[in-house]
PDB file of C-alpha atoms in Angstrom:
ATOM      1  CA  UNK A  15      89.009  91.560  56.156  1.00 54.00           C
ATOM      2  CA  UNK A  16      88.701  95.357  56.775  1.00 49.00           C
ATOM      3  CA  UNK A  17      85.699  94.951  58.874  1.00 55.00           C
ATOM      4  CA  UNK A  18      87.206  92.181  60.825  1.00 56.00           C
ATOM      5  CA  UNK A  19      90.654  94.531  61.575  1.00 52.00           C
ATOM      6  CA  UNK A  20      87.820  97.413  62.867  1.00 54.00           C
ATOM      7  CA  UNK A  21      85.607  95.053  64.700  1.00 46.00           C
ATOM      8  CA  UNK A  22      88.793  93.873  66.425  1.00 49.00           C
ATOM      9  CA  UNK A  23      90.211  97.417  66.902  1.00 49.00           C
ATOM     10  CA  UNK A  24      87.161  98.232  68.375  1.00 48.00           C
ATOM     11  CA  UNK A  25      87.044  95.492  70.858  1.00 47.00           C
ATOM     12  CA  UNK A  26      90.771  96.164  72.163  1.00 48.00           C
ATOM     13  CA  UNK A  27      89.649  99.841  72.629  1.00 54.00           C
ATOM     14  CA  UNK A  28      86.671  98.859  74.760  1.00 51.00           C
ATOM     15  CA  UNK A  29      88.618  96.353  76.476  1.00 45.00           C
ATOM     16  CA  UNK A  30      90.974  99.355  77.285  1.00 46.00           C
ATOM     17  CA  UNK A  31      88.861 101.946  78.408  1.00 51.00           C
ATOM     18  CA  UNK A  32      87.310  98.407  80.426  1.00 54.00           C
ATOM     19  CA  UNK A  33      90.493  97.831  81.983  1.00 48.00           C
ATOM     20  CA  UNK A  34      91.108 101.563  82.755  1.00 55.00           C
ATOM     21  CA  UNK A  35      87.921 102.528  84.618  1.00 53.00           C
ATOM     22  CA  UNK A  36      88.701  99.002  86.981  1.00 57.00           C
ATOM     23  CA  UNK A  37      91.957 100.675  87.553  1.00 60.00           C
ATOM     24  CA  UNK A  38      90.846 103.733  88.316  1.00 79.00           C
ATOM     25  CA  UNK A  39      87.942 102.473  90.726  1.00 91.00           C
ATOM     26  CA  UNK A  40      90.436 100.200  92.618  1.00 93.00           C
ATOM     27  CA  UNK A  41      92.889 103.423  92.789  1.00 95.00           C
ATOM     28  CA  UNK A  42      89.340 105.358  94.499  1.00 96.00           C
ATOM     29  CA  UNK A  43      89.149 102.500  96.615  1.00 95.00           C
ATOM     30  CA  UNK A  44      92.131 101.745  97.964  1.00 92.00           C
ATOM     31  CA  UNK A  45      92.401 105.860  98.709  1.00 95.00           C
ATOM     32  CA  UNK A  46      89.494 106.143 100.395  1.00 94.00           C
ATOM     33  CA  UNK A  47      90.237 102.785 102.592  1.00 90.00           C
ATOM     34  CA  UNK A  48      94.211 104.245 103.400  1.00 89.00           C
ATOM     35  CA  UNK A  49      93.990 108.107 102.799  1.00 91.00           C
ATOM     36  CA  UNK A  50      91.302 109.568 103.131  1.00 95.00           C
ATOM     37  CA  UNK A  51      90.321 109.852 106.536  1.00 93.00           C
ATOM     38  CA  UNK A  52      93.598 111.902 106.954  1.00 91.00           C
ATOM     39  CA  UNK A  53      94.206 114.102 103.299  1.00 94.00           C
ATOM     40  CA  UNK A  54      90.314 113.946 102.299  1.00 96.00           C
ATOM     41  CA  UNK A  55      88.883 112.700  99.910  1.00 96.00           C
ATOM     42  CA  UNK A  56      89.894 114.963  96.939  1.00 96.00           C
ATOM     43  CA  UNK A  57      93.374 114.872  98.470  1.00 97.00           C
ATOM     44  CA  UNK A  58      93.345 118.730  99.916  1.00 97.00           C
ATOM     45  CA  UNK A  59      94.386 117.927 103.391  1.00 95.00           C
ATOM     46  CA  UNK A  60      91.060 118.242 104.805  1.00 96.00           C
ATOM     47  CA  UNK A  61      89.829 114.720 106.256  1.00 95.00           C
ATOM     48  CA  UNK A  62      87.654 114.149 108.669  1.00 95.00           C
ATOM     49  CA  UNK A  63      91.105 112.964 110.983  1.00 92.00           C
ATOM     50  CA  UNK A  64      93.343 116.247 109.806  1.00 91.00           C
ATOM     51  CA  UNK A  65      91.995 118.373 112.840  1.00 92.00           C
ATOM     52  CA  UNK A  66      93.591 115.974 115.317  1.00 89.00           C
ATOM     53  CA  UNK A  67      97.270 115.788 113.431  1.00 85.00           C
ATOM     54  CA  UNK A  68     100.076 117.553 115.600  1.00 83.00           C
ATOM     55  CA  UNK A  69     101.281 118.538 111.878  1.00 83.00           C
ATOM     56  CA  UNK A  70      99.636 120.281 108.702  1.00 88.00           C
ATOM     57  CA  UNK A  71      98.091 117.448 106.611  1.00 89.00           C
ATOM     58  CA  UNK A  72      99.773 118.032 102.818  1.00 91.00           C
ATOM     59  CA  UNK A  73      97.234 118.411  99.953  1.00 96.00           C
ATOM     60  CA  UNK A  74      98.824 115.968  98.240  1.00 96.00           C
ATOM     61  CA  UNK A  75      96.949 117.215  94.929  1.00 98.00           C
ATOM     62  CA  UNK A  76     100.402 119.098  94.965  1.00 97.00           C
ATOM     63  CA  UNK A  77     103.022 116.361  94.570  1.00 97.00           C
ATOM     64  CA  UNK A  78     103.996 117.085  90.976  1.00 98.00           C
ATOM     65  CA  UNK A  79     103.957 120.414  91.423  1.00 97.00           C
ATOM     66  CA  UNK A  80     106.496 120.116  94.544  1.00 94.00           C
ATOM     67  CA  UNK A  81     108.541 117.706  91.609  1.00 95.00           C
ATOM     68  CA  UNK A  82     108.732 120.019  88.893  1.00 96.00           C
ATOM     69  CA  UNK A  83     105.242 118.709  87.323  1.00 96.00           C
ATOM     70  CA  UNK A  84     106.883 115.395  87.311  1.00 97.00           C
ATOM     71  CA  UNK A  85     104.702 113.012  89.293  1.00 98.00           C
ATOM     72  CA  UNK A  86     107.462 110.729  90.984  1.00 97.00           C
ATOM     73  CA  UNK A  87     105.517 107.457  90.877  1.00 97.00           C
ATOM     74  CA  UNK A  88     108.580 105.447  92.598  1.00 94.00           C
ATOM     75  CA  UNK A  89     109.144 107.808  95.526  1.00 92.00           C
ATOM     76  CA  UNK A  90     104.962 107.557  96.079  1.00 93.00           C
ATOM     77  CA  UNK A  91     105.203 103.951  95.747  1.00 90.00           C
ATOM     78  CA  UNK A  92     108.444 103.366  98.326  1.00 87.00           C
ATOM     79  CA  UNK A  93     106.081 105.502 100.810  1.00 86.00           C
ATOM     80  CA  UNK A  94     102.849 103.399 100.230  1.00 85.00           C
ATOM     81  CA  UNK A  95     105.271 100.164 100.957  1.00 80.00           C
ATOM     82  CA  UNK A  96     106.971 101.823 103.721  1.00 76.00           C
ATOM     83  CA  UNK A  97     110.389 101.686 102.425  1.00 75.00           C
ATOM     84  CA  UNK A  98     110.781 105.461 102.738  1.00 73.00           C
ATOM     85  CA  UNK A  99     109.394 106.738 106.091  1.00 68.00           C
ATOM     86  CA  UNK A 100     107.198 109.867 106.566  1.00 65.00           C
ATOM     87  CA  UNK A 101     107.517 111.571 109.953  1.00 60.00           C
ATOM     88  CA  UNK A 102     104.482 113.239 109.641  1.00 56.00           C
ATOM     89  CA  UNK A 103     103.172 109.478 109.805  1.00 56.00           C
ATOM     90  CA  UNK A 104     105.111 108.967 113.326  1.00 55.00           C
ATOM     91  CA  UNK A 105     106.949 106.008 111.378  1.00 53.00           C
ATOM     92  CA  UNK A 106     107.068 104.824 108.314  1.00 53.00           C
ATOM     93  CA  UNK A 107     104.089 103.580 106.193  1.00 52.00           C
ATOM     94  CA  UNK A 108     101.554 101.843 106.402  1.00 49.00           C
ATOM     95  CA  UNK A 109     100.145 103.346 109.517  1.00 54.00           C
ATOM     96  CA  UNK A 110      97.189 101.075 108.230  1.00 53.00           C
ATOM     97  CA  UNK A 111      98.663  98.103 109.058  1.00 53.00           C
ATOM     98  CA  UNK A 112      99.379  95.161 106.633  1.00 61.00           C
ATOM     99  CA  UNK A 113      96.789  95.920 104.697  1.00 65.00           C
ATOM    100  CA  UNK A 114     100.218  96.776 102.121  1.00 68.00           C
ATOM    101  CA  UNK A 115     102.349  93.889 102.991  1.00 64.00           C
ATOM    102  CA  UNK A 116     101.888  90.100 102.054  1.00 58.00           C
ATOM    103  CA  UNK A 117     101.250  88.995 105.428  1.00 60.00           C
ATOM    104  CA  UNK A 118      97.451  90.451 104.425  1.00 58.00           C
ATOM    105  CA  UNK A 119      96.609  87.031 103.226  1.00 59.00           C
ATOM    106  CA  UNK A 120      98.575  84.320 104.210  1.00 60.00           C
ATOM    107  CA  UNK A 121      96.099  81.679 102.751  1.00 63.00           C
ATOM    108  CA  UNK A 122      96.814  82.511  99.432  1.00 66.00           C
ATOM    109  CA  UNK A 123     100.604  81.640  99.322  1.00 66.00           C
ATOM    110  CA  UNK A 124     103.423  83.958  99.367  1.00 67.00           C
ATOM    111  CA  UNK A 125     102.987  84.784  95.905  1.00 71.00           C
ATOM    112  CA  UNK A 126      99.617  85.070  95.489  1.00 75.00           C
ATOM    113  CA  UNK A 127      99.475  87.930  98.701  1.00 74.00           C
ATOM    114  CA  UNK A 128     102.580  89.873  96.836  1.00 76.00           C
ATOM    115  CA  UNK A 129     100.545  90.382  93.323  1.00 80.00           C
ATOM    116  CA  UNK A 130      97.911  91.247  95.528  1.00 81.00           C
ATOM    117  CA  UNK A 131      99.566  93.812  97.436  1.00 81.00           C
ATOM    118  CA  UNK A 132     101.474  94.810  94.780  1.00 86.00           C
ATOM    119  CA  UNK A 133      97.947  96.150  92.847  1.00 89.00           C
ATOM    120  CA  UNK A 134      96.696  97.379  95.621  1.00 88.00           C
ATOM    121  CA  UNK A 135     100.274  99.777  95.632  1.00 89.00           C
ATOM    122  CA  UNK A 136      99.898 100.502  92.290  1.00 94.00           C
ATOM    123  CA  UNK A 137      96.328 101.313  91.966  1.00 94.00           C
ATOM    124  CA  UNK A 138      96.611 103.981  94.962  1.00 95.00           C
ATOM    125  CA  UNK A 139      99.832 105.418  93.182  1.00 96.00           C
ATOM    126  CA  UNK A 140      98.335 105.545  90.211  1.00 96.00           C
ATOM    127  CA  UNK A 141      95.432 107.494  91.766  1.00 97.00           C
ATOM    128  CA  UNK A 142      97.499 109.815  93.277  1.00 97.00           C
ATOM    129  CA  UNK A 143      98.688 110.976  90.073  1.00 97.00           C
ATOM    130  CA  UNK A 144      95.505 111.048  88.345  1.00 96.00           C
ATOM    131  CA  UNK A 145      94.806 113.765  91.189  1.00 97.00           C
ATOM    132  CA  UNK A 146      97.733 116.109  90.390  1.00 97.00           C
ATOM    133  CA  UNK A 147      96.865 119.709  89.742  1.00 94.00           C
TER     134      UNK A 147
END
């Protein structure tokens, strides 16, 4: 029985750490597809696009620091989603497009495109604050 609870234990953990590294490589991803080009690929401000910006690119390795060391995931997510607007962006986000709204695959049904999108969001948010300095 106590080998059984420690197999098992062991399992959920690997399953975990699993389930974490897929997170975190679909968090890279969707960064390097939305953000990267502009804030770099650490997050510095430094893309390959920042030179051409009429304003200073943030390093947005700093956003907890700017919050107090609080990372505030909502505020980050309402900007991926483009309910709050960021004038450095010329409008609000996505400047990418719909590759964050649930007209990105209409095929899939209404609520099938929202879960979709709705990872996407929260794999780049959760990025971002894996980044904090």
């Amino acid at each position: 029985m106590f080998k059984r609870a420690i197999l098992c234990s062991a399992v959920a953990i690997g399953m975990s750490t699993t389930v974490a590294l897929a997170q975190s490589e679909a968090g890279l991803q969707e960064y390097i597809q939305a953000c990267a080009s502009c804030h770099g690929l650490a997050g510095h401000g430094d893309g390959p696009l920042a030179e051409y910006m009429t304003v200073e690119v943030p390093d947005i390795t700093q956003i907890s620091i700017s919050n107090n060391g609080e990372f505030p995931m909502y505020q980050v997510i309402g900007i991926i989603d483009g309910r709050t607007d960021v004038r450095a962006h010329g409008s609000s986000m996505p400047v990418w497009g719909n590759r964050y709204m649930t007209e990105i695959a209409p095929e899939t049904g209404e609520h099938a495109a929202e879960l979709l999108v709705r990872g996407r969001i929260l794999a780049l948010a959760t990025h971002l604050e894996a980044i904090q300095e």
